[in-house]
Tab-separated table of C-alpha atoms and ligand atoms in Angstrom:
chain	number	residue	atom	x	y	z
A	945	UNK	CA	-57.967	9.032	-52.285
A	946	UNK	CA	-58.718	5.459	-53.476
A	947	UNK	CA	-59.809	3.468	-50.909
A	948	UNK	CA	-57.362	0.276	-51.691
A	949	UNK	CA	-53.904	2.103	-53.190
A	950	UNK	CA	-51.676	0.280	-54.822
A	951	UNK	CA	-49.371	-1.577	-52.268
A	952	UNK	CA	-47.016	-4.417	-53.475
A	953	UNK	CA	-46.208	-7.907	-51.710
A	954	UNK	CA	-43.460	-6.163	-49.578
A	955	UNK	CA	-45.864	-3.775	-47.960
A	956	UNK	CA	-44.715	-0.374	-49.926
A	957	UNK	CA	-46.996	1.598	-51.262
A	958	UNK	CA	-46.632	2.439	-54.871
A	959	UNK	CA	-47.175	5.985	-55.754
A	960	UNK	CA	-45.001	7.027	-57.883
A	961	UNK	CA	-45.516	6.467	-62.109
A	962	UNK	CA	-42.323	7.115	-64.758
A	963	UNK	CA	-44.115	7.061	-67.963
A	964	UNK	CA	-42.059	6.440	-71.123
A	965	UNK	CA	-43.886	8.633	-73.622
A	966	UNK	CA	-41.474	7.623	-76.788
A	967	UNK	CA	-38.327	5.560	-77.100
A	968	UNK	CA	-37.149	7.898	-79.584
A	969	UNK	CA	-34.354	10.795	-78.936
A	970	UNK	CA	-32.528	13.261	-80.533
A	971	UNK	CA	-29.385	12.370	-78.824
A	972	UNK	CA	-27.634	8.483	-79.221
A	973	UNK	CA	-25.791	8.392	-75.692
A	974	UNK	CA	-23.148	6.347	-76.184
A	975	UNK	CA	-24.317	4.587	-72.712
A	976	UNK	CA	-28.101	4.124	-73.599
A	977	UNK	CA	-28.279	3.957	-77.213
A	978	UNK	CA	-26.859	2.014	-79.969
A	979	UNK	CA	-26.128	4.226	-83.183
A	980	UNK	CA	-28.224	3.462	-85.305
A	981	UNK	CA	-31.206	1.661	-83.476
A	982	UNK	CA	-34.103	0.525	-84.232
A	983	UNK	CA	-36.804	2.217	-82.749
A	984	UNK	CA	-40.516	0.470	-82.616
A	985	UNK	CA	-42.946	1.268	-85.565
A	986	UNK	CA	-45.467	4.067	-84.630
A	987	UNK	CA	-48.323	1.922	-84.588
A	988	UNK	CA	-47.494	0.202	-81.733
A	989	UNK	CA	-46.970	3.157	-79.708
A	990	UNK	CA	-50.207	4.077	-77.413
A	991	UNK	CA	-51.827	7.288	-78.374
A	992	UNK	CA	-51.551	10.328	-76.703
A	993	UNK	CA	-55.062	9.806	-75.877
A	994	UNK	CA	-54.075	6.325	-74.561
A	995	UNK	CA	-51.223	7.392	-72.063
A	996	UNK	CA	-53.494	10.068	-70.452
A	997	UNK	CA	-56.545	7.218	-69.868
A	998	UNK	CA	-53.488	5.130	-68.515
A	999	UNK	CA	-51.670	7.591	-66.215
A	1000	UNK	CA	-55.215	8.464	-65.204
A	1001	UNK	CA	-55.994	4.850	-63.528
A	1002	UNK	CA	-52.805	5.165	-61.996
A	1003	UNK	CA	-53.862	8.158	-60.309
A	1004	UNK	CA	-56.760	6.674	-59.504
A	1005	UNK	CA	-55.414	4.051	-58.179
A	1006	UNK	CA	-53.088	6.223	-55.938
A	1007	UNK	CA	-49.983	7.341	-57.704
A	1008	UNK	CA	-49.328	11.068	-56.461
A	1009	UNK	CA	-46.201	11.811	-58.348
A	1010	UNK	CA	-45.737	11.241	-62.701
A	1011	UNK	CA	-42.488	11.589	-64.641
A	1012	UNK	CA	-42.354	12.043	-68.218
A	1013	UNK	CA	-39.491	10.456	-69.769
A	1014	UNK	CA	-38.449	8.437	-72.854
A	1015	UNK	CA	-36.457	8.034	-74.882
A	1016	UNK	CA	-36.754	11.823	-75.286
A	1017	UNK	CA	-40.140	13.219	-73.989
A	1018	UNK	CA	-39.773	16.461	-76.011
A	1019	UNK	CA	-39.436	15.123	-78.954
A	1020	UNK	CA	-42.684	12.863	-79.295
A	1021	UNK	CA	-45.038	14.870	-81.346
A	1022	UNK	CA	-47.918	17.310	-79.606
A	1023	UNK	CA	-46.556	15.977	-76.292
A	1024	UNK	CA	-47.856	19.632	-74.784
A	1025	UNK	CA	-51.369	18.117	-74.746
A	1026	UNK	CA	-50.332	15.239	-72.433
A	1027	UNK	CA	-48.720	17.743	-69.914
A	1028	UNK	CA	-51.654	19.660	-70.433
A	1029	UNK	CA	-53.888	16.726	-69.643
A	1030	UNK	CA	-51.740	15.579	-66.640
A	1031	UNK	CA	-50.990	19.318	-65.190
A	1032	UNK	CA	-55.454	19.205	-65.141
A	1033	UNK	CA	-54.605	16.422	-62.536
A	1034	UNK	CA	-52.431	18.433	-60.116
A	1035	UNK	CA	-54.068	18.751	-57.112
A	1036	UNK	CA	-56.700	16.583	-58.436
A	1037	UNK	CA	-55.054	13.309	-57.043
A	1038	UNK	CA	-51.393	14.223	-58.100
A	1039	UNK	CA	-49.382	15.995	-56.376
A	1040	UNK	CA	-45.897	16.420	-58.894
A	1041	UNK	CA	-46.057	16.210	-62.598
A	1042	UNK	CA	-42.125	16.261	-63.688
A	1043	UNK	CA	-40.066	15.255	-66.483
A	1044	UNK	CA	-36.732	14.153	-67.083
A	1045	UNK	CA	-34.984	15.346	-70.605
A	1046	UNK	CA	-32.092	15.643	-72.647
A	1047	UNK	CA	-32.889	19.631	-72.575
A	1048	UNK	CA	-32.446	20.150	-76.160
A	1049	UNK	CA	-36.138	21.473	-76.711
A	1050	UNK	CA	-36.300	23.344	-73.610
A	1051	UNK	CA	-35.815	26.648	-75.597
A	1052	UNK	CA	-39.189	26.014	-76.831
A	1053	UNK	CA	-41.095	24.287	-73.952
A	1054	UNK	CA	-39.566	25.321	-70.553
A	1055	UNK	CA	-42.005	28.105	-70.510
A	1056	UNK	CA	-45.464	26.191	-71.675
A	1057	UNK	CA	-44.737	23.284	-68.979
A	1058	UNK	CA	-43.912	26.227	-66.132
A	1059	UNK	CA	-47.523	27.251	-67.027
A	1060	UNK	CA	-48.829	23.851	-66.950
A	1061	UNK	CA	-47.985	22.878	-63.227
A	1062	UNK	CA	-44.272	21.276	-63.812
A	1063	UNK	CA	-41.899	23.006	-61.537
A	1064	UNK	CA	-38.929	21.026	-61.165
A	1065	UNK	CA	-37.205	19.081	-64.051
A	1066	UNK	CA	-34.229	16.907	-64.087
A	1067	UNK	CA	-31.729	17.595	-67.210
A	1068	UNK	CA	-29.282	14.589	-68.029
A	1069	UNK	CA	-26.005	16.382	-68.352
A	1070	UNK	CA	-22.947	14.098	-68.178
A	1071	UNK	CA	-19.860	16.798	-69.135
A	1072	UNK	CA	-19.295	20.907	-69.961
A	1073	UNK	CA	-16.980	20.536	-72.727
A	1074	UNK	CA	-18.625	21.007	-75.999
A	1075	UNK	CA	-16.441	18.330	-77.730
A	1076	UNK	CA	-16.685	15.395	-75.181
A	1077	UNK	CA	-20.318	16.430	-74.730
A	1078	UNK	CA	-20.790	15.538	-79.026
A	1079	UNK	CA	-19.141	12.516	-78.400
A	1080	UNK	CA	-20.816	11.170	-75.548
A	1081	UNK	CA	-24.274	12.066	-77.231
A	1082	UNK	CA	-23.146	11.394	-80.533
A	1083	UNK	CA	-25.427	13.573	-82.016
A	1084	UNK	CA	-26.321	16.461	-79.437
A	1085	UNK	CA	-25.016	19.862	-79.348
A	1086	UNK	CA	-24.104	21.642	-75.999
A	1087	UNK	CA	-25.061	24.810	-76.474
A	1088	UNK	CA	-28.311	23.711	-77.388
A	1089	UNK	CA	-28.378	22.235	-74.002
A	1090	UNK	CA	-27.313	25.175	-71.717
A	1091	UNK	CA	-29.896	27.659	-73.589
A	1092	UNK	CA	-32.508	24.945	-72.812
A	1093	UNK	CA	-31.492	25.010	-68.963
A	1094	UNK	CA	-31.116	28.612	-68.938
A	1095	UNK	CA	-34.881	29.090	-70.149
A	1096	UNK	CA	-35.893	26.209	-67.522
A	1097	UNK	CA	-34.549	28.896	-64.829
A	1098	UNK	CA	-35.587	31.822	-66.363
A	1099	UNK	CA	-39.335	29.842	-66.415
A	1100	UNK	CA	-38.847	29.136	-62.994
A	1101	UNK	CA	-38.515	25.934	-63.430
A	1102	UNK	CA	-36.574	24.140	-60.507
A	1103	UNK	CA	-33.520	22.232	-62.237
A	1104	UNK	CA	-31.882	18.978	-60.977
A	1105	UNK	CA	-28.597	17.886	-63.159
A	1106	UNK	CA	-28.099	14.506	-63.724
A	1107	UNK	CA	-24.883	13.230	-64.569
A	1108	UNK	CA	-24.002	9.472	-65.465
A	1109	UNK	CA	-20.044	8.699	-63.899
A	1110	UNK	CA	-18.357	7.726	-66.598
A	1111	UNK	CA	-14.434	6.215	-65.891
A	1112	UNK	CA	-11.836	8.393	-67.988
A	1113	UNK	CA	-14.850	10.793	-69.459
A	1114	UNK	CA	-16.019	13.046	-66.712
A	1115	UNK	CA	-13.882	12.290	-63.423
A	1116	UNK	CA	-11.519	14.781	-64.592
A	1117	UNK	CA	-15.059	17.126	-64.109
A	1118	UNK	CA	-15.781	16.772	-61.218
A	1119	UNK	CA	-15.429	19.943	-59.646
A	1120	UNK	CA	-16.369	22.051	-62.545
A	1121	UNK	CA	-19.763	20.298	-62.476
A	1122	UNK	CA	-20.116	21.094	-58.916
A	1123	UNK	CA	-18.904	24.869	-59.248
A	1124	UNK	CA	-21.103	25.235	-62.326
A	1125	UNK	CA	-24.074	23.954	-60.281
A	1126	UNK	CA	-23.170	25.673	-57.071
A	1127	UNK	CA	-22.858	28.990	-59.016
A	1128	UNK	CA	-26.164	28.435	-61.608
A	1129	UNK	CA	-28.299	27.471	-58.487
A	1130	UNK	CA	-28.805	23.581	-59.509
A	1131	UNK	CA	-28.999	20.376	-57.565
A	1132	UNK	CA	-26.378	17.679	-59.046
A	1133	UNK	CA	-26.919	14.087	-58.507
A	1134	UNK	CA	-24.581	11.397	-60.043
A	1135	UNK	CA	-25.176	8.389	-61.343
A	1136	UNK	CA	-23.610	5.168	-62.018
A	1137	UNK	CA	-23.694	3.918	-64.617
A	1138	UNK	CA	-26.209	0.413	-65.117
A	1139	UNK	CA	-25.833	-2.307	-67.265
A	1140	UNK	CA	-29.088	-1.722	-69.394
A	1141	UNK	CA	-28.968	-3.045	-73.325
A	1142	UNK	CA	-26.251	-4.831	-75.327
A	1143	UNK	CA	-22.687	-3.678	-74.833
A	1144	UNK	CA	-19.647	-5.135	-74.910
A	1145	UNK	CA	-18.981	-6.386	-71.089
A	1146	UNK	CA	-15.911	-4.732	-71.389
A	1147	UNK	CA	-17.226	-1.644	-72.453
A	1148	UNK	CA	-19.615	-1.385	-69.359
A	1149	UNK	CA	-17.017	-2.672	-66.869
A	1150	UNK	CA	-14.537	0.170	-68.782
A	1151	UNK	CA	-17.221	2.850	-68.349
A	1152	UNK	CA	-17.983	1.843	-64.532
A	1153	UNK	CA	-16.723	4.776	-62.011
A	1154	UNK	CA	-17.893	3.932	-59.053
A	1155	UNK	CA	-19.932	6.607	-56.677
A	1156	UNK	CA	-17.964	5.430	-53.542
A	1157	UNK	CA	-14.458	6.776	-55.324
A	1158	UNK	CA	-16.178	9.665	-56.411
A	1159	UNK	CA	-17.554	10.562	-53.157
A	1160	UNK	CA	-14.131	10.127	-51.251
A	1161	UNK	CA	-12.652	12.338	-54.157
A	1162	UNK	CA	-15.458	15.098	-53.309
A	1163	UNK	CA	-14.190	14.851	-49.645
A	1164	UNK	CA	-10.925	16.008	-50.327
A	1165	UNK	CA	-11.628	19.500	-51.506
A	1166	UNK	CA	-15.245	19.697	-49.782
A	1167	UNK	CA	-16.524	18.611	-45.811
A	1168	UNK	CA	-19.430	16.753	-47.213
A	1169	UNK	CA	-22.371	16.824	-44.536
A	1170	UNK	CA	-24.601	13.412	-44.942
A	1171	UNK	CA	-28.606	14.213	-45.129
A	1172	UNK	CA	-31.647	11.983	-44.329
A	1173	UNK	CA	-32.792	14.754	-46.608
A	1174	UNK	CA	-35.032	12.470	-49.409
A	1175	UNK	CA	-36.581	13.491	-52.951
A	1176	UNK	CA	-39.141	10.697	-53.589
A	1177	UNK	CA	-36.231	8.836	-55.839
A	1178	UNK	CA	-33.374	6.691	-55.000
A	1179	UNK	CA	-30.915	9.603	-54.348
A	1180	UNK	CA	-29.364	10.064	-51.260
A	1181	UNK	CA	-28.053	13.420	-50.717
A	1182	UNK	CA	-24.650	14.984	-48.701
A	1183	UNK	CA	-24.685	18.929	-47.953
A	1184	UNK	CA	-21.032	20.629	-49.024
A	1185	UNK	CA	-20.642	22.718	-45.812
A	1186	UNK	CA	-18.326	24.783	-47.443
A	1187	UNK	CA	-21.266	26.148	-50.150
A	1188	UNK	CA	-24.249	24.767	-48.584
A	1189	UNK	CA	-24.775	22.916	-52.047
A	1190	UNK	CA	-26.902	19.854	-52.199
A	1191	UNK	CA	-24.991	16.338	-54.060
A	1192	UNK	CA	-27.128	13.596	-54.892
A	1193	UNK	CA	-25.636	10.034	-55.734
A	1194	UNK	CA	-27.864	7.380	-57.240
A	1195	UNK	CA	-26.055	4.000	-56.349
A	1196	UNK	CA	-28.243	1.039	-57.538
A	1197	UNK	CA	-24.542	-1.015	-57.315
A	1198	UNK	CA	-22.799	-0.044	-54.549
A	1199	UNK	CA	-25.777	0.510	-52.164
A	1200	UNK	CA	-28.716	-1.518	-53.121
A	1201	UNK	CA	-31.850	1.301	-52.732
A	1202	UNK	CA	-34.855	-1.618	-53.613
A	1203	UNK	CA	-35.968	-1.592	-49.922
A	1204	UNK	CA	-37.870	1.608	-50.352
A	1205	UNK	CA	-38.837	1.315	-54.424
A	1206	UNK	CA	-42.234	3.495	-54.273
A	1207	UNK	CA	-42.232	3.072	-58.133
A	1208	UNK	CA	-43.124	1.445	-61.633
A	1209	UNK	CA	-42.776	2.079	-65.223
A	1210	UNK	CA	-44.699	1.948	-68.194
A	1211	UNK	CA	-43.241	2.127	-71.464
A	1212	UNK	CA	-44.918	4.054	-74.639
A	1213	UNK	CA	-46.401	0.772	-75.909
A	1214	UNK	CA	-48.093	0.335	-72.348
A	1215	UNK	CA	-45.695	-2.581	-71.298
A	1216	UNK	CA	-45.800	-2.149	-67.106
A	1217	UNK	CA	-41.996	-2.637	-65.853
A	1218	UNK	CA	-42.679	-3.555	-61.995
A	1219	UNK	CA	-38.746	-3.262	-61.435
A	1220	UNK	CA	-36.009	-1.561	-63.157
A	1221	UNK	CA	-33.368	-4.137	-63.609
A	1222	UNK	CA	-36.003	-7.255	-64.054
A	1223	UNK	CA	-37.495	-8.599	-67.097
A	1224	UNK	CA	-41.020	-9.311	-65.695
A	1225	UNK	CA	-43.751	-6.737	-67.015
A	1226	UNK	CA	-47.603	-6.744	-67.774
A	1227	UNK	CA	-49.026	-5.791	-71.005
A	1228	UNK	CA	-51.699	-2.750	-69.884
A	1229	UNK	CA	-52.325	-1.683	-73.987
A	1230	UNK	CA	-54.679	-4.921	-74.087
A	1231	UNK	CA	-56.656	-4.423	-71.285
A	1232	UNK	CA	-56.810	-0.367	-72.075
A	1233	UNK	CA	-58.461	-1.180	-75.502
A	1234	UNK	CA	-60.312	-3.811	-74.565
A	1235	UNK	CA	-62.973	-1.049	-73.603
A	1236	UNK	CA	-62.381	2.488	-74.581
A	1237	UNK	CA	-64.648	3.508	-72.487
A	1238	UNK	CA	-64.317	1.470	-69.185
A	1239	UNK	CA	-60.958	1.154	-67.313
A	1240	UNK	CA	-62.010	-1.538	-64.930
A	1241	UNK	CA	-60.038	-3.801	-67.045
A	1242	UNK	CA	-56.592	-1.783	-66.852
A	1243	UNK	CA	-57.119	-1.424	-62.922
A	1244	UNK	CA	-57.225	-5.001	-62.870
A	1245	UNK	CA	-54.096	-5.329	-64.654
A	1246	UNK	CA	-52.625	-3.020	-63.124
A	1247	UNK	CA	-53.367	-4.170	-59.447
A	1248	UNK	CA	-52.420	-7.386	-60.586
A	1249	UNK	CA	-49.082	-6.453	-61.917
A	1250	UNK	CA	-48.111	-4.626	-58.561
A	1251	UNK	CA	-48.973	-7.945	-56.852
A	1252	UNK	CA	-45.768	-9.523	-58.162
A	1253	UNK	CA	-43.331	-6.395	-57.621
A	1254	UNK	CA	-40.258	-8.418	-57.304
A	1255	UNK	CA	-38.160	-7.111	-54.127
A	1256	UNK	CA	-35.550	-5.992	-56.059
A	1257	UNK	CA	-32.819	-6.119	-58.886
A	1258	UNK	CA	-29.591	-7.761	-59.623
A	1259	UNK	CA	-27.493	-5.676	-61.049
A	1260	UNK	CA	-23.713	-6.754	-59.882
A	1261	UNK	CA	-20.575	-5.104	-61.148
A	1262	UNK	CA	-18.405	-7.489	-58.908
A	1263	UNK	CA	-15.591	-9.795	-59.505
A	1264	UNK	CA	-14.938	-8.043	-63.046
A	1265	UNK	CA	-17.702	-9.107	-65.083
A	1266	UNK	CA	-21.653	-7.880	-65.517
A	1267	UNK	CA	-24.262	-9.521	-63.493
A	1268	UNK	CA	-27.989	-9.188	-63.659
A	1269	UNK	CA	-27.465	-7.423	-67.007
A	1270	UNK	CA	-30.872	-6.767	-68.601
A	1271	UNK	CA	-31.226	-6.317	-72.473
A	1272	UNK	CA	-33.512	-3.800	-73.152
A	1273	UNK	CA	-31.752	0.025	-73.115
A	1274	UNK	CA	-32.825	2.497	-70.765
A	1275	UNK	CA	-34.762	4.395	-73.375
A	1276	UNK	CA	-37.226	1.533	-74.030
A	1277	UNK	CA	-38.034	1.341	-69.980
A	1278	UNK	CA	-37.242	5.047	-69.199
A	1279	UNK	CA	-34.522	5.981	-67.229
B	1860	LIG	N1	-33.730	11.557	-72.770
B	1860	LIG	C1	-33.957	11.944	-71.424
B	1860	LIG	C2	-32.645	12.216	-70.715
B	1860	LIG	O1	-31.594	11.899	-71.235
B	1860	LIG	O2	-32.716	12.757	-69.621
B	1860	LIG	C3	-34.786	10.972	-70.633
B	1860	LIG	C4	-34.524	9.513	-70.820
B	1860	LIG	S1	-32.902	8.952	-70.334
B	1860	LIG	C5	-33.031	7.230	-70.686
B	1860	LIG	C6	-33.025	9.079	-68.570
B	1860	LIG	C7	-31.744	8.997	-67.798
B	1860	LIG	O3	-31.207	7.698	-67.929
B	1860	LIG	C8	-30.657	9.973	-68.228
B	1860	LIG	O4	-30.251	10.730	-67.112
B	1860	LIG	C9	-29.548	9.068	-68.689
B	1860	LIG	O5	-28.293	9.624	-68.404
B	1860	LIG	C10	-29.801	7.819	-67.897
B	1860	LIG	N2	-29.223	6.608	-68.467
B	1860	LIG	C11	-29.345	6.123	-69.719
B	1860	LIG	N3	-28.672	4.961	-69.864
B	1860	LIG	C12	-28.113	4.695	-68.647
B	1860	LIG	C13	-27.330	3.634	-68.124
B	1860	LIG	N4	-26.959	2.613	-68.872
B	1860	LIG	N5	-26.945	3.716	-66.826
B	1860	LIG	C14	-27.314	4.748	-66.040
B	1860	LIG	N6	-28.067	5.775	-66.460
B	1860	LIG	C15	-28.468	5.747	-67.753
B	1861	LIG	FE1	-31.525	10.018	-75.494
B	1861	LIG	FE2	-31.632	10.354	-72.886
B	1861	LIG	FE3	-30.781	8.024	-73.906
B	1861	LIG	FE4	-29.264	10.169	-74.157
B	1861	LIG	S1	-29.848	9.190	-72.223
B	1861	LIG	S2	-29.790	8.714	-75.802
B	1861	LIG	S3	-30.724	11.766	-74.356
B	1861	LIG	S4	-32.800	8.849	-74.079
């Protein structure tokens, strides 16, 4: 253990790293990405290399649990090594390396990351119907997706769903995500859906189901039991008594969860995002080249970054309009 961790100017301890290993995807979610985007030229993306030094000083420095995500983490090239690299740290000052994908490559990987430490994964999965799942993602394919999940179980791999609420595109699922999950063996969280890149304000406001509705609409087929039952994340968690299933609901704007925030997030340039839904963030690619072979300067950064964690974000869907918006999409900060 270090003997200083990481602890930010409202006294919680930061131990927990998302890392952002591309902003690229396969998929063009029609609440992340933009159609055609542009994505960021590969020379100012850090190395592989790069992002292990860097997720290393966080360890160092105290972080216990990493999260690959992106963009989409499966899809930036050789990104086996970097698992590799990290799974050398389980045990060895970590104590969960997970990722969080689109599971269109899990065919190929689930296996190799099983072997490298990873044991529980979180697959974004917003619908079960082939077509509305194509036109949510644009360009993604759901069989693709369920052969990816099914070789995450058959890996062993531990899988959480994650499924963005989406008004008028999956509250007609709502039970047929649950009986899926309750008969595959998954955990299910929901999540609403944040105001992260340009959008039409109409579009987001549209697109805005809010957890609280869907929650009372779970109570009318299910007796939903509530948990202090915790995950390291933002999730809070009810127990269906009727299948002993486990519901997660991730509510950043009906119930503010900053108060406990054990995390940050660096982006695949090595941009350090201190919160979520705020625009503040320290550049850590200067101070991780300024010496190749020294990382006093990146701890510095870093520990100086964490000193101005802001308490929390400002996300507001209230009185009809979008408040607190920020502009970047979630794929540049990772979701
Ligand atoms: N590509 C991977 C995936 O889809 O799981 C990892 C990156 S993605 C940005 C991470 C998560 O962010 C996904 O679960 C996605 O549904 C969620 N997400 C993206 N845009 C969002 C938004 N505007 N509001 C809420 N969740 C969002
Ligand atoms: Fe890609 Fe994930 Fe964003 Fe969908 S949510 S576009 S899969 S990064």
């Amino acid at each position: 253990m270090p003997s200083t961790p990481l602890i930010d100017p409202f006294a919680r301890p930061i131990t927990y790293l998302r890392v952002s290993v591309t902003d690229r995807c396969d998929f063009r979610c029609t609440y992340c990405m933009a159609e055609h985007m542009q994505f960021l030229p590969k020379t100012e993306l850090l190395t592989l290399e790069e992002l292990e030094r860097l997720c290393g000083a966080f360890i160092d420095l105290g972080v216990r649990k990493l999260r690959v995500t992106g963009g989409e983490p499966l899809v930036r090239r050789n990104i086996m090594s970097f698992f590799e690299a990290m799974g050398q740290r389980l045990g060895n000052g970590l104590d969960e390396l997970t990722l969080t994908t689109n599971g269109s490559q899990l065919a190929r990987f689930a296996q190799g990351l099983a072997d490298l430490g990873v044991r529980r994964i979180n697959v974004s999965l917003d619908t079960l119907d082939p077509e509305k799942f194509a036109a949510i993602t644009r360009w993604g394919r759901l069989p693709q997706v369920l052969d990816g999940i099914e070789a995450a179980k058959a890996a062993g791999l531990r899988v959480k769903i994650n499924a963005v609420a989406l008004k008028g595109f999956n509250e007609d699922e709502l039970f047929r995500l649950v009986d899926w999950c309750g008969r595959e063996g998954h955990d299910l969280t929901f999540i609403e859906v944040m105001p992260m890149g340009e959008m039409g304000e109409e579009l987001r406001l549209d697109q805005y189901w809010p957890l609280s509705d869907l929650r009372a609409r779970l109570a009318e087929r299910f007796t939903l039991i509530d948990t202090a039952e915790r995950t390291g994340g933002p999730a809070r968690y009810v127990r269906l008594e009727e299948t002993g299933q486990r519901i997660g609901f991730i509510t950043p704007l009906t119930h503010n969860f900053c108060e406990s925030c054990n995390r940050v997030r660096v982006t695949c340039t090595g941009e350090l995002f201190m919160c979520l839904g705020q625009e503040d963030r320290a550049d850590l690619r200067a101070p991780l080249r300024a010496d190749p072979a020294d990382d006093a300067p990146v701890r510095t950064a870093i520990r100086a970054a964490i000193a101005r964690k802001p308490k929390g974000h400002d996300f507001d869907y209230s009185r009809q309009r979008v408040a607190g918006q920020v502009s970047r999409h979630m794929s540049h900060t990772g979701g």
